[in-house]
Coordinates of N, CA and C in Angstrom, one line a residue:
M1 N 20.7 -12.8 -34.5 CA 20.8 -12.5 -33.0 C 19.4 -13.6 -32.2
A2 N 19.5 -14.6 -31.5 CA 18.8 -15.3 -31.1 C 18.1 -15.1 -29.2
T3 N 16.9 -14.8 -29.1 CA 16.7 -14.6 -27.8 C 16.0 -15.7 -27.4
D4 N 16.1 -15.7 -25.6 CA 15.8 -16.8 -25.2 C 14.5 -16.4 -24.8
T5 N 13.4 -17.1 -24.8 CA 12.0 -16.8 -25.0 C 11.5 -17.1 -23.5
T6 N 12.2 -17.8 -23.1 CA 12.3 -18.2 -21.6 C 12.2 -16.9 -20.6
E7 N 13.5 -16.1 -20.9 CA 13.7 -15.0 -19.9 C 12.9 -14.3 -20.6
G8 N 12.2 -13.7 -21.5 CA 11.3 -12.8 -21.7 C 9.9 -13.2 -21.1
A9 N 9.3 -14.6 -20.7 CA 8.1 -14.8 -20.5 C 8.5 -14.5 -19.1
A10 N 9.7 -14.9 -18.2 CA 9.8 -14.7 -17.0 C 9.3 -13.1 -16.4
R11 N 10.3 -12.3 -17.3 CA 10.0 -11.1 -17.0 C 9.0 -10.1 -16.4
P12 N 8.0 -10.6 -17.5 CA 7.0 -10.0 -17.4 C 6.2 -9.9 -15.7
S13 N 6.3 -11.5 -16.0 CA 5.6 -12.1 -14.5 C 6.3 -11.2 -13.3
R14 N 7.3 -11.0 -13.4 CA 8.1 -10.5 -12.4 C 7.6 -8.9 -12.0
T15 N 7.6 -8.3 -13.2 CA 7.2 -7.0 -13.4 C 5.4 -6.8 -12.8
W16 N 4.7 -7.5 -13.2 CA 3.9 -7.3 -12.5 C 3.3 -7.9 -10.5
R17 N 4.3 -8.8 -10.6 CA 4.6 -9.3 -9.1 C 4.8 -7.8 -8.1
R18 N 5.8 -7.4 -8.9 CA 6.2 -6.3 -8.4 C 5.6 -4.7 -8.3
R19 N 5.0 -5.0 -9.1 CA 3.9 -3.4 -9.2 C 2.5 -3.8 -8.4
L20 N 2.3 -5.1 -8.5 CA 1.2 -5.3 -7.3 C 2.0 -5.3 -6.1
G21 N 2.8 -5.8 -5.8 CA 3.3 -5.4 -4.2 C 3.6 -3.9 -3.9
W22 N 3.9 -3.3 -4.8 CA 4.0 -1.9 -5.0 C 2.6 -1.5 -4.4
L23 N 1.6 -1.9 -5.1 CA -0.2 -1.3 -4.6 C -0.1 -1.7 -3.6
A24 N 0.0 -2.7 -3.0 CA -0.3 -3.3 -1.9 C 0.2 -2.7 -0.9
G25 N 1.5 -2.5 -0.9 CA 2.2 -1.9 -0.1 C 1.9 -0.4 0.3
I26 N 1.3 0.1 -0.8 CA 1.1 1.6 -1.0 C -0.5 1.8 0.1
W27 N -1.3 0.8 -0.2 CA -2.2 0.7 0.2 C -2.4 0.3 1.8
L28 N -1.7 -0.5 2.2 CA -1.5 -0.7 3.2 C -0.8 0.5 4.2
A29 N 0.2 1.3 3.6 CA 0.5 2.2 4.1 C -0.6 3.4 4.4
S30 N -1.3 3.6 3.3 CA -2.6 4.3 3.7 C -3.4 4.1 4.7
V31 N -3.7 2.9 4.7 CA -4.7 2.6 5.4 C -4.1 2.6 7.1
C32 N -3.3 2.4 7.4 CA -2.1 2.7 8.7 C -2.3 4.3 8.9
V33 N -1.9 4.7 8.2 CA -1.9 6.6 8.3 C -3.5 6.7 8.7
M34 N -4.4 6.3 7.6 CA -5.6 6.9 8.1 C -6.1 6.5 9.3
F35 N -5.9 5.4 10.0 CA -6.1 4.8 10.9 C -4.9 5.6 12.6
V36 N -3.8 6.1 12.0 CA -3.1 7.2 13.0 C -4.1 8.4 13.1
V37 N -4.3 8.9 12.0 CA -5.1 10.3 11.6 C -6.6 10.1 12.5
A38 N -7.2 8.9 12.5 CA -8.7 8.6 13.0 C -8.3 8.8 14.8
V39 N -7.8 7.9 15.2 CA -7.4 7.8 16.5 C -6.8 9.1 17.4
V40 N -5.7 9.9 16.5 CA -5.4 11.5 16.8 C -6.5 12.4 16.8
F41 N -7.8 12.2 16.0 CA -8.8 12.8 15.8 C -9.7 12.5 17.2
R42 N -9.8 11.3 17.2 CA -10.5 11.0 18.6 C -10.4 11.4 19.9
F43 N -9.2 11.2 20.0 CA -8.3 11.6 21.0 C -8.4 13.2 21.4
L44 N -8.3 14.1 20.3 CA -8.3 15.6 20.4 C -10.0 15.7 20.6
M45 N -11.1 15.3 20.2 CA -12.4 15.5 20.5 C -12.6 15.1 21.8
A46 N -12.3 14.1 22.2 CA -12.7 13.6 23.6 C -12.0 14.5 24.6
A47 N -10.6 15.2 24.1 CA -9.9 16.3 25.0 C -10.9 17.3 24.9
V48 N -11.5 17.7 24.1 CA -12.3 19.2 24.0 C -13.6 18.4 24.6
G49 N -14.2 17.1 24.9 CA -15.4 17.1 25.6 C -16.3 16.9 24.4
L50 N -16.0 16.4 22.9 CA -16.7 16.3 21.9 C -17.6 14.9 21.7
S51 N -16.9 13.7 22.4 CA -17.5 12.4 22.6 C -17.8 12.0 23.6
R52 N -18.5 10.9 23.9 CA -18.4 10.2 24.9 C -17.3 9.9 26.1

């Protein structure tokens, strides 16, 4: 049974790119969520008079 070395070499590259894509996507989503939380807290603090 012969295996194609080209296919084996391309597969890990795609998996690493996919993993890095997921990592970047999760990081970006967490940054966006933290921004929304910070804006909500700032709004709430301003509403109760705790900020300028």
